[in-house]
Coordinates of C-alpha atoms in Angstrom, one line a residue:
X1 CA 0.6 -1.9 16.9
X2 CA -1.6 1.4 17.4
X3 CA -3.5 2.4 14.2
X4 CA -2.6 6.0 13.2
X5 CA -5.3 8.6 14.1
X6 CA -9.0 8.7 11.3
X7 CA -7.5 11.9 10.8
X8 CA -4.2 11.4 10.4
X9 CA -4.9 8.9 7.7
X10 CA -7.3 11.5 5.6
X11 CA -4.7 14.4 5.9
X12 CA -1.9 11.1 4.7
X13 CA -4.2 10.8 2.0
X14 CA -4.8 14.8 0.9
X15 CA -0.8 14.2 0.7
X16 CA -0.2 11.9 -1.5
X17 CA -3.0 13.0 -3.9
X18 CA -0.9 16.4 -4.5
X19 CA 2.1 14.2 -4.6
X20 CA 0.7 12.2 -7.4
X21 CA -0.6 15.2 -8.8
X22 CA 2.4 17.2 -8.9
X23 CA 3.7 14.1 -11.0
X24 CA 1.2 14.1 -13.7
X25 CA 1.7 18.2 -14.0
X26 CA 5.4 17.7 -13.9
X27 CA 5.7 16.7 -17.6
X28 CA 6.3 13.6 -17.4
X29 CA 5.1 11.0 -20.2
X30 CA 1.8 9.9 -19.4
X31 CA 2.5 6.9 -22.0
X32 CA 5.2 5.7 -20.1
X33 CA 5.0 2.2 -18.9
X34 CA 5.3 1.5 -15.0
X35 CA 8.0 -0.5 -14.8
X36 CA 6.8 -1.9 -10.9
X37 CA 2.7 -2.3 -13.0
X38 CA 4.3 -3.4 -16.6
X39 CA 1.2 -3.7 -17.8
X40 CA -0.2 0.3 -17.0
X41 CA 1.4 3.7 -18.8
X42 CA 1.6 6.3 -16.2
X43 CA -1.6 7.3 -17.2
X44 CA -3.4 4.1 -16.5
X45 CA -2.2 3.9 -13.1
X46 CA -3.4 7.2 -12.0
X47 CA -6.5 6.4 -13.6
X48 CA -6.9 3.2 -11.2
X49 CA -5.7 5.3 -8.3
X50 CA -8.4 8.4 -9.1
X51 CA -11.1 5.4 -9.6
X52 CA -10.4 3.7 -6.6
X53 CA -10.5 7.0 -4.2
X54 CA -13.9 7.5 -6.2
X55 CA -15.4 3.9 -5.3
X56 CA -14.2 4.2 -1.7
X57 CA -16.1 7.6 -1.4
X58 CA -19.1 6.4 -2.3
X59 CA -18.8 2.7 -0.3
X60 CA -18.3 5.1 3.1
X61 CA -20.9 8.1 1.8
X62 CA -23.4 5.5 1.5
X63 CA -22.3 3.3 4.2
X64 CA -22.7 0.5 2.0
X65 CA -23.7 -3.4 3.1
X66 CA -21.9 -5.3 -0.1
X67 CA -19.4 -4.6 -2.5
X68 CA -20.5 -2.0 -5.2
X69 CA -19.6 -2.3 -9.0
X70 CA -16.6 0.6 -9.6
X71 CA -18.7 2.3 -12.7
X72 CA -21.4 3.1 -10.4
X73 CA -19.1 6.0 -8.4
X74 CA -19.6 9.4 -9.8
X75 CA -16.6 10.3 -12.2
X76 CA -15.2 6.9 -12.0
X77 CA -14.2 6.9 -15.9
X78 CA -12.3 10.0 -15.6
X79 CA -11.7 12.7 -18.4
X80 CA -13.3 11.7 -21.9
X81 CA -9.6 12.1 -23.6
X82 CA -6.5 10.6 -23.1
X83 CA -3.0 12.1 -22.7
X84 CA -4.7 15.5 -21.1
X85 CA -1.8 16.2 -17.8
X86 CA -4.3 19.0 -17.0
X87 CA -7.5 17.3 -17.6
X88 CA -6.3 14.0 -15.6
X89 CA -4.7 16.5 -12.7
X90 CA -7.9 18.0 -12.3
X91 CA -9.8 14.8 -12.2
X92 CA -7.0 13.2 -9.0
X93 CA -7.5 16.5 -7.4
X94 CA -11.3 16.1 -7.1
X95 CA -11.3 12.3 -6.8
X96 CA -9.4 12.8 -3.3
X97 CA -11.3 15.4 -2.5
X98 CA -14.1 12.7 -2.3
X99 CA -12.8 10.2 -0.6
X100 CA -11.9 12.7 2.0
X101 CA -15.1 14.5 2.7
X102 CA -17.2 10.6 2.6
X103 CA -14.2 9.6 5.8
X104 CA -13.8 12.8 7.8
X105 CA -17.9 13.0 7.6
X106 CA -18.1 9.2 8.4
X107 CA -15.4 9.3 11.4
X108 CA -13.8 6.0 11.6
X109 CA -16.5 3.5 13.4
X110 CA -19.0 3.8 10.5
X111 CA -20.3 1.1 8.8
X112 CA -18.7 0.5 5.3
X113 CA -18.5 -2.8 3.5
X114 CA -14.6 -4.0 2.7
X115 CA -13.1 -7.0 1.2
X116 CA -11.3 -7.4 4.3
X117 CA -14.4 -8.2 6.8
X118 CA -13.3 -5.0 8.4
X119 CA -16.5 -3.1 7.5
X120 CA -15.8 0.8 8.7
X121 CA -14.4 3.7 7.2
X122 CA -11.2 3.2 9.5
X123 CA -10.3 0.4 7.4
X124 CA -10.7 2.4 3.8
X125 CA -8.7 5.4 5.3
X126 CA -5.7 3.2 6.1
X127 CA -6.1 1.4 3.0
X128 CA -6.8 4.4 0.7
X129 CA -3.6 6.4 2.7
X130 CA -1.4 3.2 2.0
X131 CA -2.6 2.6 -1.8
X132 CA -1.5 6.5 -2.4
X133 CA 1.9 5.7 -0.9
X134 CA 3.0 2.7 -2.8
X135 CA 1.4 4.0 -6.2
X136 CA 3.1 7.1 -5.5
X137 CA 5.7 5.3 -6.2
X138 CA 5.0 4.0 -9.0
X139 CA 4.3 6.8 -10.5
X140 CA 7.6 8.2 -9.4
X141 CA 9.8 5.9 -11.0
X142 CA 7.3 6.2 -14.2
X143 CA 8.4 9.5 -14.5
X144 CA 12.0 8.8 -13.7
X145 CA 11.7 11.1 -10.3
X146 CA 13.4 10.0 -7.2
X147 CA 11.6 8.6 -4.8
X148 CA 10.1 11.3 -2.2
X149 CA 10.6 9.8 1.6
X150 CA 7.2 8.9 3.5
X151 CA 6.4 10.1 6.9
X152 CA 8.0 7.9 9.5
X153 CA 4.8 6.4 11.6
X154 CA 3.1 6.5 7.6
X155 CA 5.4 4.3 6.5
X156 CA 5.8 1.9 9.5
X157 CA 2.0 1.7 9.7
X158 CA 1.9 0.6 5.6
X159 CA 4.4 -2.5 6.6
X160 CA 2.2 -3.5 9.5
X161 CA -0.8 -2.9 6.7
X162 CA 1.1 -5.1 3.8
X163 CA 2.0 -8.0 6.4
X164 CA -1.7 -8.2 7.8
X165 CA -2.8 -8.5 3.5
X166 CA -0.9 -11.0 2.9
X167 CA -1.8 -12.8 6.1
X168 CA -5.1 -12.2 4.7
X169 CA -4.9 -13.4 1.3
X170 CA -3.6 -16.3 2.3
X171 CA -6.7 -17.4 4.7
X172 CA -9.0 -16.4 2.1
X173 CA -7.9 -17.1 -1.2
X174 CA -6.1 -20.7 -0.9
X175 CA -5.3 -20.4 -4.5
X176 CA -3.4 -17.3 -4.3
X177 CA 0.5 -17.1 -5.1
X178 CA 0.8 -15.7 -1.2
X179 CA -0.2 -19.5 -0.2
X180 CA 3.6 -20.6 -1.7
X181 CA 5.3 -18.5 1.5
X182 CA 5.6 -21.1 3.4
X183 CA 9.5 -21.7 4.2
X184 CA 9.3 -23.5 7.9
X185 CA 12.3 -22.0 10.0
X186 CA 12.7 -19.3 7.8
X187 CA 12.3 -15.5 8.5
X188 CA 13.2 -12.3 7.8
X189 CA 14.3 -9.2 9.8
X190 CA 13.0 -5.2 8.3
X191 CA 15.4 -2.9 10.5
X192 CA 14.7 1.2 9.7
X193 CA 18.3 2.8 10.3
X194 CA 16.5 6.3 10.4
X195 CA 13.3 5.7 12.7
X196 CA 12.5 8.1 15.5
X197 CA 13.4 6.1 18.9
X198 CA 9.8 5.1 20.3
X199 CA 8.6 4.2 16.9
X200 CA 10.3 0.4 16.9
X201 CA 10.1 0.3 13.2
X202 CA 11.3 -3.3 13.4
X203 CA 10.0 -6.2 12.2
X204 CA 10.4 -10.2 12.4
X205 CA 8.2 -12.1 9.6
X206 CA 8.0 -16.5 9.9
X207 CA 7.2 -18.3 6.8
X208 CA 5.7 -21.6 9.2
X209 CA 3.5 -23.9 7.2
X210 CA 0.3 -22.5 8.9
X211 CA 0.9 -18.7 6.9
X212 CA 3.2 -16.1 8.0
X213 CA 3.5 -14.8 11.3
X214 CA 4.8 -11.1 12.4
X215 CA 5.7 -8.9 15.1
X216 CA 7.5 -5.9 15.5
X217 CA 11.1 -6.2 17.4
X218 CA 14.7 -6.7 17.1
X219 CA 15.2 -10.2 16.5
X220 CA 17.7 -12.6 14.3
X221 CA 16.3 -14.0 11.7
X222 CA 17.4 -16.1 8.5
X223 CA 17.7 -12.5 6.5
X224 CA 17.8 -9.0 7.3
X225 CA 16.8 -6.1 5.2
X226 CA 18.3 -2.9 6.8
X227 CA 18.1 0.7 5.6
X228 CA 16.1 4.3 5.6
X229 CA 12.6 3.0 6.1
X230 CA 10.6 4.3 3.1
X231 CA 13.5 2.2 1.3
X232 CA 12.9 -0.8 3.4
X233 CA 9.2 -0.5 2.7
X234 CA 9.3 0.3 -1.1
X235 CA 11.8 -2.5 -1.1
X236 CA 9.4 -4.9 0.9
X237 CA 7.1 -4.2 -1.6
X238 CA 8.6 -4.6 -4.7
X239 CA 9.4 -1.3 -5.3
X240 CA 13.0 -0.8 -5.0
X241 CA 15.3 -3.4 -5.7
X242 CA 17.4 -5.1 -2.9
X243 CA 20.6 -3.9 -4.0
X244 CA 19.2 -0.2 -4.0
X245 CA 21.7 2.1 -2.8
X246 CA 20.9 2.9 1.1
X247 CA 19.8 -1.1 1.8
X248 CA 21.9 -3.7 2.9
X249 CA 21.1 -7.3 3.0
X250 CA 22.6 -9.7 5.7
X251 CA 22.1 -13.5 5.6
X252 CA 20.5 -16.0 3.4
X253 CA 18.5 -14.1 0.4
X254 CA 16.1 -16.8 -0.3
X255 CA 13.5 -16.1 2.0
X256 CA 13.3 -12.3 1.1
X257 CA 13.3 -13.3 -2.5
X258 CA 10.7 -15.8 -2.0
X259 CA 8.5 -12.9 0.1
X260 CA 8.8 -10.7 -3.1
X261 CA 7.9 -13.5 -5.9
X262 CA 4.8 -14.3 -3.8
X263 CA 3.8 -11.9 -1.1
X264 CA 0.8 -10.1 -3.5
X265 CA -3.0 -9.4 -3.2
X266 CA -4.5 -12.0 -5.2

């Protein structure tokens, strides 16, 4: 499918910041533990997010060859103090700020080194938009808030995104836990009941042997997930549980289960 437009992606991502934001201003505990990243407090995961959209600005400002160390970003530790919702706010709000100027400056054909071998600013605006969305989430349900629903072609484009990763991972890490989805004559159908008509926010994923395989499309398959699509997505990622109100499962759960056990970056 299409990739959404450079700028679409860096307005996605000028989003999601001030939705994260308005979650670390809302009160909420910033000692609070994840419970999608057990091992982070609220705070600790917007940390990560705020240090990431740091190190991306500066691998696309500086259009760099290689992979540069995260503490060499300007700001990258964040505020001096813990436990400051103001201070930590403040320090989001610039970090995207960042990470937006280095992508709309560099457009999306310039050079800029990626894990993925996909080495231009195109790729780190999609990934940067789609990191956002799913730690947005997290945060979210850190802060016992509901869930806020993503933009349609946002949302379809970060299950295109999380399929592709995985595909990824498991050609280049043949250690990784992603390497155990192999289920031969297995699949699994994602069906939005609430896309636009034209967006075919569908999806049919094999488990064969070789790695998975997707496309989008209607299609029977060993298991369907069906529901709003920023459920099906959060769900497809770990986020939401299966039996969240909204989804429906149809079919054999294994292969579904098995997707969620292993399908991860590393």
């Amino acid at each position: 499918m299409a990739l959404l437009a450079h700028d679409r992606y860096c307005d996605e991502i000028v989003r999601q910041v001030g939705r994260l934001g308005a979650v670390v201003a809302s009160g909420a505990d910033l000692s609070a533990t994840v419970p999608t990243c057990p091992d982070w407090s609220l705070e600790d995961l917007v940390r990560h997010v705020g240090r990431a959209l740091r190190w991306t600005g500066l691998i696309v400002a500086t259009r760099a060859e290689e992979d540069v160390p995260v503490d060499r970003a300007p700001g990258a530790r964040g505020p001096a103090t813990t436990g400051d919702a103001a201070a930590l706010d403040a320090w989001l709000a610039e970090s995207g700020e960042v990470v937006v100027g280095a992508l709309r400056e560099a457009g999306p054909r310039a050079r800029a080194w990626s894990w993925a071998g996909t080495d231009t600013a195109g790729f780190w605006a999609r990934r940067m938009t789609h990191e956002l969305v799913v730690h947005g989430a997290d945060a979210a349900l850190a802060a016992g808030l509901p869930l806020q629903p993503v933009a349609p072609e946002v949302a379809a484009d970060a299950v295109d995104e999380w399929l592709d990763i995985v595909r990824f991972v498991q050609r280049a890490l043949p250690g990784a836990a992603a390497n155990e989805l192999r289920a031969p004559g297995s699949s699994i159908h994602l069906h939005a009941t609430d896309a636009p008509a034209g967006l075919n926010a569908e999806w049919l994923v094999e488990l064969p042997d070789e790695g998975i395989a997707w496309r989008r499309g209607h299609e029977k398959a060993t298991v369907a997930l069906r529901g709003p699509l920023t459920d099906v997505l959060m769900s497809f990622y770990g986020r939401l549980p299966l039996d969240a109100p909204g989804l429906e499962v149809l079919g054999d759960r294994k292969p579904l289960e098995l997707w969620l056990e292993k399908a991860t970056f590393g």
